[in-house]
Amino acid sequence: MTEASPKRPNFLTRHGMLIFVVTLAILFPFIVGLIEGQSPATVIASEGGNSKFLMGLAVEVFILALFALSYDVLLGITGLLSFGHQMFFAVGAYGSGIMLKSLGWSLPLTLLGILVLAILQALLFGVVLPRVHGITFALVTLGIASMFWIVIQSPDVGDWTGGDVGLQGASSLVPAWINTNDHRFRFYLMALAVLVLFYLVFRRIVSSPTGAVMVANRENQDRALMLGYNTLWFKMFALVITSIAAAIAGMLWTMHQPIVTPTVAGLGWVVAALLMVLMGGIGTLTGAIIGAAMFRLLSFYLERWFGGGASLMLGVTYVLLVLFLPYGIVGTWRLKQARVSEGRKRLVALVTGKGG
Amino acid sequence: MTEALLRTENLTKEVGALVAVDDVSISIGAGTLHSVIGPNGAGKTTLLNLLSGTLKPTEGRVYYKGDDITRVPVYDMIHRGIGRSFQITNIFPFLTVFENVRLAAQATGSDNFKFWRTAASFPDYTTRARSVLEDVGLADESLIPANALPHGDQRKLELAMILAPNPDVLLLDEPTAGMASEQVPELVDLISRIQAGTDKTVVLVEHNMNVVMNASDRITVMNHGSVLAEGSPSDIAANEVVQEAYLGSLYEEGPE
Ligand SMILES: Nc1ncnc2c1ncn2[C@@H]1O[C@H](COP(=O)(O)OP(=O)(O)OP(=O)(O)O)[C@@H](O)[C@H]1O
Ligand SMILES: [Mg+2]
C-alpha cells in the first residue's frame, strides 16, 4: 500500500504487462500452428496436431496456476498454512464429476453446486480456526483432507467416484460447444479467461481494506487483534474465496481430463501448490502463475527427455531454486527492483545534496 | 477527583506461582493523566494487559464507563474507545510506516470488508494516517518499511498507531522506553499536548521520574504486584513509604 500519488499512471502503463501476456497467450496456438504449417482456421477448429496438444498442456498450466494462486492468497497473503487445500480442489473435481455424470446435471447447475460446496467446505475448515493456530491448523486441515481422500477411494462410493481408479468420462458430458476435445481452442480461451478473472479479483482484494487486514494478520496477528480487527473473520473470508477458486480449478480439471484420479485429493497435490508458490515467489500472486507454468512444463519436458530419472531431476531443480532464489522468481525480482530504486535515491541525494 | 472512567476491583493475575498483579483496585478519572510507576517486575505491564483485554484476570473485574469489560475480547477494546501501546515495540515490521498507521486508522471505520475497492481510495484513513505521522514527526519516513526505522522512530510509530484511531483512553506502556534521552522531551511534550485541551484519559507507565512528576494528575505506585501508594505527584513525593521502598533516590534527581 502506498499513498495515492497525484498523477495516476494511465490504463496501458498500469496493465501493460498483463495485456501483453494475455495477448501472447491468445496468439500462442496460432504461433504453434504457423510453425506446424496449420492455418488459423484449423487451429480454431482444434482438429489436432501439436497446437491442440500444446493448448491442452497450457490448459493444465492455467488450472494449476489458479490452484496455486488460491494457495498463495491463503498462505502468502493471509498467513494461513493449510495442508488441506488439495481437498478444496478435489471437492471441485469430484463434485463436478458426480454432478455431471451420476446426477446428470447441466453445466451451469454444476457450477452452482460447486460454488455451494466450496463455501460449505470453507466453513468446515473455518470451524477449527478459532481453536488451532500455526502448524496445528496445518495438521488439522491435513486430517480433514485425508479423511476425504480415504472416503473417495472407498468401494462403498465407488459407483460415484470410481474408487481408487478414478472418475472417468465426465469431460465428455460437457456440452460440445465448449468441450475440450471438440473445441479445444474455446476451452483454452475459457480456462485462460477464468484464470485472468481470478487473478484480477485477487489482486483487487489484496489491495483492498480487507486484503490489508489479511496481510496484517500474516505479519503480526496479535497486533492486528489489538488494533481492533477480529482476525477470525478475515481468515474466514480468505478460506471462502480461496476455496471457491480452488474448487473452480478442480471443476475445470474434471472438464478437461478424461479421468480424475485420487491423486488430486492427496497430500502431494497441496505440496505441489506449495512448490509452485515457493518457486514463483510467495505472496506475490504473479509468482504463483509463473511457478505453476514452471512446475507443469518442467515435469512434462523432463519426463519426455529423461523418462524415469525425471522426478529426481525435478527435485534437484526445486532444491536449487529454493537455495538460490529463496524469495522465488517474482519475489527476488521485486527485491532487486527495490534495491535498484534505493540505489537511485541515494545517487540523487548525493548529487542534489538532499537527504542521504 | 473526577468521576472514575476506568476502574478495577480486586484485580489479580497469577502467572504460575507468581502473583504478577495482586488485588489491585484503582480508579482512573476521566480526562486525567494517571501514571503507574514501580520498580522492574512490579506488575505495571501486566496491569495494562488486564486493562486492555490482552490478558484475562485470575480474579477481579475491570469497569469502563460503568460497564464490566473484564471479559471483553481484545479486538473490541478500541471500538469502545480504549487504545493501547506496547513497551516492547509491536508493529508490522515489513509493512511501510504509512501502512502501519493506516491500518490503525482503518480499524475503527466500517469499511473493513469493502474488498472491491482499493484501500488507497478511502481518504478518511489515508489523510488520518498522514496527519498523525505529521504529528509524531515521521512524515518523511512514510514509505520506509517499519523495521528499517531506528529504535526511537519505532517508538514514535508505536505512538502514532495508538493515536490514529483517536481513542478516548490511551494506555501507554513506557512510550519512551529505550529512546535516546534527547528525544524524550519531544515525545513527552507530544503526549501532554494530546491529553491537555482534549478530554482524553491517559494511563501512563513510565520510568522517567521527571516526566511522571511533571505530567501526571495522579500517580499509582506499584510494588510486587500490589498498590503501594496512590496520590497526587506531591503526595507521592512526600510519601515516606514510597520513598523508603523505591522512590527516594530517584526523586532527588527530579525537579522542584
Ligand atoms: N507471561 C509471563 N510468564 C511468566 N512471568 C511473567 C509473565 N508476565 C509477567 N511475568 C512476571 O510478572 C511480574 C510482573 O511483570 P510486568 O511485566 O508486569 O512488570 P513491569 O512492572 O511491567 O516491569 P518493567 O518495569 O520491567 O516493565 C514479573 O516478575 C514478571 O517476570
Ligand atoms: Mg513493563
Coordinates of N, CA, C and O in Angstrom, one line a residue, chain A residues 157-277:
Chain A
V157 N -18.4 -46.0 -2.2 CA -18.9 -44.8 -3.0 C -18.3 -45.0 -4.4 O -18.3 -44.1 -5.2
G158 N -17.8 -46.2 -4.7 CA -17.1 -46.5 -6.0 C -18.0 -46.1 -7.2 O -17.5 -45.7 -8.3
D159 N -19.3 -46.4 -7.1 CA -20.2 -46.1 -8.2 C -20.1 -44.6 -8.6 O -20.3 -44.2 -9.7
W160 N -19.9 -43.7 -7.6 CA -19.9 -42.3 -7.8 C -18.5 -41.8 -8.2 O -18.3 -41.0 -9.1
T161 N -17.5 -42.3 -7.4 CA -16.1 -41.7 -7.5 C -15.2 -42.5 -8.3 O -14.1 -42.1 -8.7
G162 N -15.6 -43.8 -8.6 CA -14.6 -44.6 -9.4 C -13.6 -45.2 -8.5 O -12.6 -45.7 -9.0
G163 N -13.8 -45.1 -7.2 CA -12.8 -45.7 -6.2 C -11.4 -45.3 -6.4 O -11.1 -44.1 -6.7
D164 N -10.5 -46.3 -6.3 CA -9.1 -45.9 -6.4 C -8.6 -45.8 -7.9 O -7.5 -45.4 -8.2
V165 N -9.5 -46.2 -8.8 CA -9.2 -46.0 -10.2 C -9.4 -44.5 -10.6 O -8.5 -43.9 -11.3
G166 N -10.5 -44.0 -10.2 CA -10.8 -42.6 -10.5 C -12.1 -42.4 -11.3 O -12.7 -43.4 -11.7
L167 N -12.5 -41.2 -11.4 CA -13.7 -40.9 -12.0 C -13.5 -40.7 -13.5 O -12.8 -39.7 -13.9
Q168 N -14.2 -41.5 -14.3 CA -13.9 -41.4 -15.8 C -15.0 -40.8 -16.6 O -16.2 -41.0 -16.2
G169 N -14.7 -40.2 -17.6 CA -15.6 -39.8 -18.7 C -16.5 -38.6 -18.4 O -17.4 -38.3 -19.2
A170 N -16.3 -37.9 -17.3 CA -17.1 -36.7 -17.0 C -16.9 -35.6 -18.1 O -17.8 -34.9 -18.5
S171 N -15.7 -35.5 -18.6 CA -15.4 -34.4 -19.5 C -16.1 -34.6 -20.8 O -16.5 -33.6 -21.5
S172 N -16.5 -35.8 -21.2 CA -17.2 -36.0 -22.5 C -18.7 -35.5 -22.3 O -19.4 -35.4 -23.3
L173 N -19.1 -35.3 -21.1 CA -20.5 -34.8 -20.9 C -20.6 -33.3 -20.9 O -21.7 -32.8 -20.8
V174 N -19.5 -32.6 -21.1 CA -19.5 -31.2 -21.2 C -20.1 -30.9 -22.6 O -19.7 -31.5 -23.6
P175 N -21.0 -29.9 -22.7 CA -21.6 -29.6 -24.0 C -20.6 -29.4 -25.1 O -19.5 -28.8 -24.8
A176 N -20.8 -29.8 -26.3 CA -19.8 -29.8 -27.3 C -19.2 -28.5 -27.6 O -18.1 -28.3 -27.9
W177 N -20.1 -27.4 -27.5 CA -19.6 -26.1 -27.9 C -18.4 -25.6 -27.1 O -17.7 -24.7 -27.5
I178 N -18.3 -26.2 -25.9 CA -17.2 -25.7 -25.0 C -16.3 -27.0 -24.6 O -15.5 -26.9 -23.7
N179 N -16.6 -28.1 -25.2 CA -15.9 -29.3 -24.9 C -14.4 -29.3 -25.2 O -14.1 -28.8 -26.3
T180 N -13.6 -29.8 -24.3 CA -12.1 -29.7 -24.5 C -11.7 -30.5 -25.7 O -10.6 -30.2 -26.3
N181 N -12.4 -31.6 -26.1 CA -12.0 -32.4 -27.2 C -12.5 -31.8 -28.5 O -11.8 -31.8 -29.5
D182 N -13.8 -31.4 -28.5 CA -14.4 -30.9 -29.7 C -13.9 -29.5 -30.1 O -13.7 -29.2 -31.3
H183 N -13.8 -28.6 -29.1 CA -13.4 -27.2 -29.3 C -12.3 -26.8 -28.4 O -12.6 -26.0 -27.5
R184 N -11.2 -27.4 -28.5 CA -10.1 -27.2 -27.6 C -9.7 -25.7 -27.5 O -9.5 -25.1 -26.4
F185 N -9.8 -25.0 -28.7 CA -9.4 -23.5 -28.6 C -10.4 -22.7 -27.8 O -9.9 -21.9 -27.0
R186 N -11.6 -23.0 -27.9 CA -12.6 -22.3 -27.0 C -12.4 -22.7 -25.5 O -12.4 -21.8 -24.7
F187 N -12.1 -23.9 -25.3 CA -11.9 -24.4 -23.9 C -10.6 -23.7 -23.3 O -10.6 -23.2 -22.2
Y188 N -9.6 -23.6 -24.2 CA -8.4 -22.9 -23.9 C -8.6 -21.5 -23.5 O -8.2 -21.0 -22.5
L189 N -9.4 -20.8 -24.3 CA -9.7 -19.3 -24.0 C -10.5 -19.2 -22.8 O -10.3 -18.3 -21.9
M190 N -11.4 -20.2 -22.6 CA -12.3 -20.1 -21.4 C -11.4 -20.3 -20.1 O -11.6 -19.5 -19.1
A191 N -10.5 -21.3 -20.1 CA -9.7 -21.5 -18.9 C -8.8 -20.3 -18.7 O -8.6 -19.9 -17.5
L192 N -8.3 -19.7 -19.8 CA -7.4 -18.5 -19.6 C -8.2 -17.4 -19.0 O -7.8 -16.7 -18.1
A193 N -9.5 -17.2 -19.5 CA -10.3 -16.1 -19.0 C -10.6 -16.3 -17.5 O -10.6 -15.3 -16.7
V194 N -10.9 -17.5 -17.1 CA -11.2 -17.8 -15.7 C -9.9 -17.5 -14.8 O -10.1 -16.8 -13.8
L195 N -8.8 -17.9 -15.3 CA -7.5 -17.6 -14.6 C -7.3 -16.1 -14.4 O -7.1 -15.5 -13.4
V196 N -7.5 -15.3 -15.6 CA -7.2 -13.9 -15.6 C -8.3 -13.2 -14.6 O -7.9 -12.3 -13.9
L197 N -9.5 -13.7 -14.7 CA -10.5 -13.1 -13.9 C -10.2 -13.3 -12.4 O -10.2 -12.3 -11.6
F198 N -9.8 -14.5 -12.0 CA -9.5 -14.7 -10.6 C -8.2 -13.9 -10.2 O -8.1 -13.4 -9.1
Y199 N -7.3 -13.8 -11.1 CA -6.1 -13.0 -10.8 C -6.4 -11.6 -10.5 O -6.0 -11.0 -9.6
L200 N -7.3 -11.0 -11.4 CA -7.7 -9.6 -11.2 C -8.5 -9.4 -9.9 O -8.2 -8.5 -9.2
V201 N -9.4 -10.3 -9.7 CA -10.2 -10.2 -8.5 C -9.3 -10.3 -7.2 O -9.4 -9.5 -6.3
F202 N -8.4 -11.3 -7.2 CA -7.5 -11.4 -6.1 C -6.6 -10.2 -5.9 O -6.3 -9.8 -4.8
R203 N -6.1 -9.7 -7.0 CA -5.2 -8.6 -6.9 C -6.0 -7.4 -6.3 O -5.4 -6.7 -5.5
R204 N -7.2 -7.2 -6.7 CA -8.0 -6.1 -6.1 C -8.3 -6.4 -4.7 O -8.1 -5.5 -3.8
I205 N -8.6 -7.6 -4.3 CA -8.9 -7.9 -2.9 C -7.6 -7.6 -2.1 O -7.7 -7.0 -1.0
V206 N -6.4 -8.0 -2.6 CA -5.2 -7.8 -1.8 C -5.0 -6.3 -1.6 O -4.5 -5.9 -0.5
S207 N -5.3 -5.5 -2.5 CA -5.1 -4.0 -2.3 C -6.3 -3.3 -1.6 O -6.2 -2.1 -1.4
S208 N -7.3 -4.1 -1.2 CA -8.5 -3.5 -0.6 C -8.2 -3.4 0.9 O -7.3 -4.0 1.5
P209 N -9.1 -2.7 1.6 CA -9.1 -2.7 3.1 C -9.1 -4.1 3.7 O -8.3 -4.4 4.7
T210 N -9.8 -5.0 3.1 CA -9.9 -6.4 3.6 C -8.5 -7.1 3.4 O -8.0 -7.7 4.3
G211 N -7.9 -6.9 2.2 CA -6.6 -7.5 2.0 C -5.6 -6.9 2.9 O -4.7 -7.7 3.3
A212 N -5.7 -5.6 3.2 CA -4.7 -5.0 4.1 C -4.7 -5.7 5.5 O -3.7 -5.9 6.1
V213 N -5.9 -6.1 5.9 CA -6.0 -6.8 7.2 C -5.5 -8.2 7.1 O -4.9 -8.8 8.0
M214 N -5.8 -8.8 5.9 CA -5.2 -10.2 5.7 C -3.7 -10.2 5.8 O -3.1 -11.0 6.5
V215 N -3.1 -9.2 5.2 CA -1.7 -9.0 5.3 C -1.2 -8.7 6.7 O -0.2 -9.3 7.2
A216 N -2.0 -7.9 7.4 CA -1.7 -7.6 8.8 C -1.7 -8.8 9.7 O -0.9 -9.1 10.5
N217 N -2.7 -9.7 9.4 CA -2.8 -11.0 10.1 C -1.6 -11.8 9.9 O -1.0 -12.4 10.8
R218 N -1.1 -11.8 8.6 CA 0.1 -12.6 8.3 C 1.3 -12.0 9.1 O 2.1 -12.8 9.6
E219 N 1.4 -10.7 9.1 CA 2.6 -10.1 9.6 C 2.7 -10.1 11.2 O 3.8 -10.3 11.7
N220 N 1.5 -9.9 11.8 CA 1.6 -9.9 13.3 C 0.1 -9.9 13.8 O -0.6 -8.9 14.0
Q221 N -0.3 -11.2 14.0 CA -1.8 -11.3 14.3 C -2.2 -10.7 15.6 O -3.2 -10.1 15.7
D222 N -1.3 -10.8 16.6 CA -1.6 -10.2 17.9 C -1.8 -8.7 17.8 O -2.7 -8.1 18.4
R223 N -1.0 -8.0 17.0 CA -1.1 -6.6 16.8 C -2.4 -6.2 16.1 O -3.1 -5.3 16.4
A224 N -2.7 -7.1 15.1 CA -4.0 -6.8 14.3 C -5.2 -6.9 15.3 O -6.1 -6.1 15.2
L225 N -5.1 -7.9 16.2 CA -6.2 -8.0 17.1 C -6.3 -6.8 18.0 O -7.3 -6.2 18.3
M226 N -5.1 -6.4 18.5 CA -5.0 -5.2 19.4 C -5.5 -3.9 18.7 O -6.0 -3.0 19.3
L227 N -5.3 -3.9 17.4 CA -5.7 -2.7 16.6 C -7.2 -2.7 16.5 O -7.8 -1.6 16.2
G228 N -7.9 -3.8 16.8 CA -9.3 -3.8 16.7 C -9.9 -4.7 15.6 O -11.1 -4.6 15.3
Y229 N -9.1 -5.5 15.0 CA -9.6 -6.4 13.9 C -9.8 -7.8 14.5 O -8.9 -8.4 15.1
N230 N -11.0 -8.3 14.4 CA -11.3 -9.6 14.7 C -10.8 -10.5 13.6 O -11.5 -10.7 12.6
T231 N -9.6 -10.9 13.7 CA -8.9 -11.6 12.6 C -9.6 -12.8 12.1 O -9.5 -13.2 10.9
L232 N -10.4 -13.4 13.0 CA -11.1 -14.7 12.6 C -11.9 -14.5 11.3 O -11.9 -15.3 10.4
W233 N -12.6 -13.3 11.2 CA -13.5 -13.1 10.0 C -12.7 -12.9 8.8 O -13.1 -13.2 7.7
F234 N -11.5 -12.4 8.9 CA -10.7 -12.1 7.7 C -10.1 -13.4 7.2 O -9.9 -13.7 6.0
K235 N -9.7 -14.3 8.2 CA -9.2 -15.6 7.8 C -10.4 -16.5 7.2 O -10.2 -17.2 6.2
M236 N -11.5 -16.3 7.8 CA -12.7 -17.0 7.2 C -12.9 -16.5 5.8 O -13.2 -17.4 4.9
F237 N -12.9 -15.2 5.6 CA -13.0 -14.7 4.2 C -12.0 -15.3 3.3 O -12.3 -15.7 2.2
A238 N -10.7 -15.4 3.7 CA -9.7 -15.9 2.9 C -10.0 -17.4 2.5 O -9.8 -17.8 1.4
L239 N -10.5 -18.1 3.5 CA -10.8 -19.5 3.3 C -11.9 -19.6 2.2 O -11.8 -20.4 1.3
V240 N -12.9 -18.8 2.3 CA -14.0 -18.9 1.4 C -13.6 -18.5 0.0 O -13.9 -19.3 -1.0
I241 N -12.9 -17.4 -0.2 CA -12.5 -17.0 -1.6 C -11.5 -18.0 -2.2 O -11.6 -18.3 -3.4
T242 N -10.6 -18.5 -1.4 CA -9.6 -19.4 -1.9 C -10.3 -20.8 -2.2 O -9.9 -21.5 -3.1
S243 N -11.2 -21.2 -1.4 CA -11.9 -22.4 -1.6 C -12.7 -22.3 -3.0 O -12.7 -23.3 -3.7
I244 N -13.3 -21.2 -3.2 CA -14.1 -21.0 -4.5 C -13.1 -21.2 -5.6 O -13.4 -21.9 -6.6
A245 N -12.0 -20.5 -5.6 CA -11.0 -20.5 -6.7 C -10.5 -21.9 -6.9 O -10.4 -22.4 -8.0
A246 N -10.1 -22.6 -5.8 CA -9.6 -24.0 -5.9 C -10.6 -24.9 -6.4 O -10.3 -25.8 -7.3
A247 N -11.9 -24.8 -6.0 CA -12.9 -25.7 -6.4 C -13.2 -25.5 -7.9 O -13.5 -26.4 -8.7
I248 N -13.2 -24.2 -8.4 CA -13.4 -23.9 -9.8 C -12.2 -24.6 -10.6 O -12.4 -25.1 -11.7
A249 N -11.0 -24.5 -10.1 CA -9.9 -25.1 -10.7 C -10.1 -26.6 -10.8 O -9.9 -27.2 -11.9
G250 N -10.6 -27.2 -9.7 CA -10.9 -28.6 -9.8 C -12.0 -29.0 -10.8 O -11.9 -30.0 -11.5
M251 N -13.0 -28.1 -10.9 CA -14.1 -28.3 -11.9 C -13.5 -28.3 -13.3 O -13.9 -29.1 -14.1
L252 N -12.7 -27.3 -13.6 CA -12.0 -27.2 -14.9 C -11.2 -28.5 -15.2 O -11.2 -29.0 -16.3
W253 N -10.6 -29.0 -14.2 CA -9.7 -30.2 -14.3 C -10.6 -31.3 -14.8 O -10.3 -32.1 -15.7
T254 N -11.8 -31.5 -14.1 CA -12.7 -32.6 -14.5 C -13.2 -32.4 -15.9 O -13.4 -33.3 -16.7
M255 N -13.5 -31.1 -16.3 CA -14.0 -30.8 -17.6 C -12.9 -31.1 -18.7 O -13.2 -31.3 -19.9
H256 N -11.6 -31.1 -18.3 CA -10.5 -31.2 -19.2 C -10.0 -32.6 -19.3 O -9.5 -33.0 -20.4
Q257 N -10.0 -33.4 -18.2 CA -9.3 -34.6 -18.2 C -10.2 -35.8 -18.5 O -11.3 -35.8 -18.0
P258 N -9.7 -36.8 -19.2 CA -10.5 -38.0 -19.4 C -10.8 -38.7 -18.1 O -11.8 -39.4 -17.9
I259 N -9.9 -38.6 -17.1 CA -10.1 -39.3 -15.8 C -9.5 -38.5 -14.7 O -8.5 -37.8 -14.8
V260 N -10.3 -38.4 -13.6 CA -9.9 -37.7 -12.4 C -9.5 -38.7 -11.4 O -10.3 -39.5 -10.9
T261 N -8.2 -38.8 -11.0 CA -7.7 -39.8 -10.1 C -7.6 -39.2 -8.7 O -7.6 -38.0 -8.5
P262 N -7.6 -40.1 -7.6 CA -7.5 -39.7 -6.3 C -6.2 -38.8 -6.0 O -6.1 -38.2 -4.9
T263 N -5.3 -38.8 -6.9 CA -4.1 -38.0 -6.7 C -4.4 -36.6 -6.3 O -3.7 -36.0 -5.5
V264 N -5.5 -36.0 -7.0 CA -5.8 -34.6 -6.7 C -6.3 -34.4 -5.3 O -6.5 -33.2 -4.9
A265 N -6.6 -35.5 -4.6 CA -7.1 -35.3 -3.2 C -6.0 -35.6 -2.2 O -6.2 -35.5 -1.0
G266 N -4.8 -36.0 -2.7 CA -3.7 -36.4 -1.8 C -2.8 -35.3 -1.4 O -2.9 -34.2 -1.9
L267 N -2.0 -35.6 -0.4 CA -1.1 -34.6 0.2 C -0.2 -34.1 -0.9 O 0.2 -32.9 -0.9
G268 N 0.2 -34.9 -1.9 CA 1.1 -34.5 -2.9 C 0.6 -33.3 -3.7 O 1.3 -32.4 -4.2
W269 N -0.7 -33.2 -3.8 CA -1.3 -32.1 -4.5 C -1.1 -30.7 -3.9 O -0.9 -29.7 -4.5
V270 N -1.3 -30.7 -2.5 CA -1.1 -29.4 -1.8 C 0.4 -29.1 -1.8 O 0.8 -27.9 -1.9
V271 N 1.3 -30.2 -1.7 CA 2.7 -29.9 -1.7 C 3.1 -29.3 -3.1 O 3.9 -28.4 -3.2
A272 N 2.4 -29.8 -4.2 CA 2.7 -29.2 -5.5 C 2.3 -27.7 -5.5 O 3.1 -26.9 -6.0
A273 N 1.2 -27.4 -4.9 CA 0.8 -26.0 -4.8 C 1.8 -25.2 -4.0 O 2.2 -24.1 -4.4
L274 N 2.3 -25.8 -2.9 CA 3.3 -25.1 -2.1 C 4.6 -24.8 -2.9 O 5.2 -23.8 -2.9
L275 N 5.0 -25.9 -3.7 CA 6.2 -25.7 -4.5 C 6.0 -24.7 -5.6 O 6.9 -23.8 -5.8
M276 N 4.9 -24.7 -6.2 CA 4.6 -23.7 -7.3 C 4.7 -22.3 -6.7 O 5.4 -21.4 -7.2
V277 N 4.1 -22.1 -5.5 CA 4.1 -20.8 -4.9 C 5.5 -20.4 -4.4 O 5.9 -19.2 -4.6

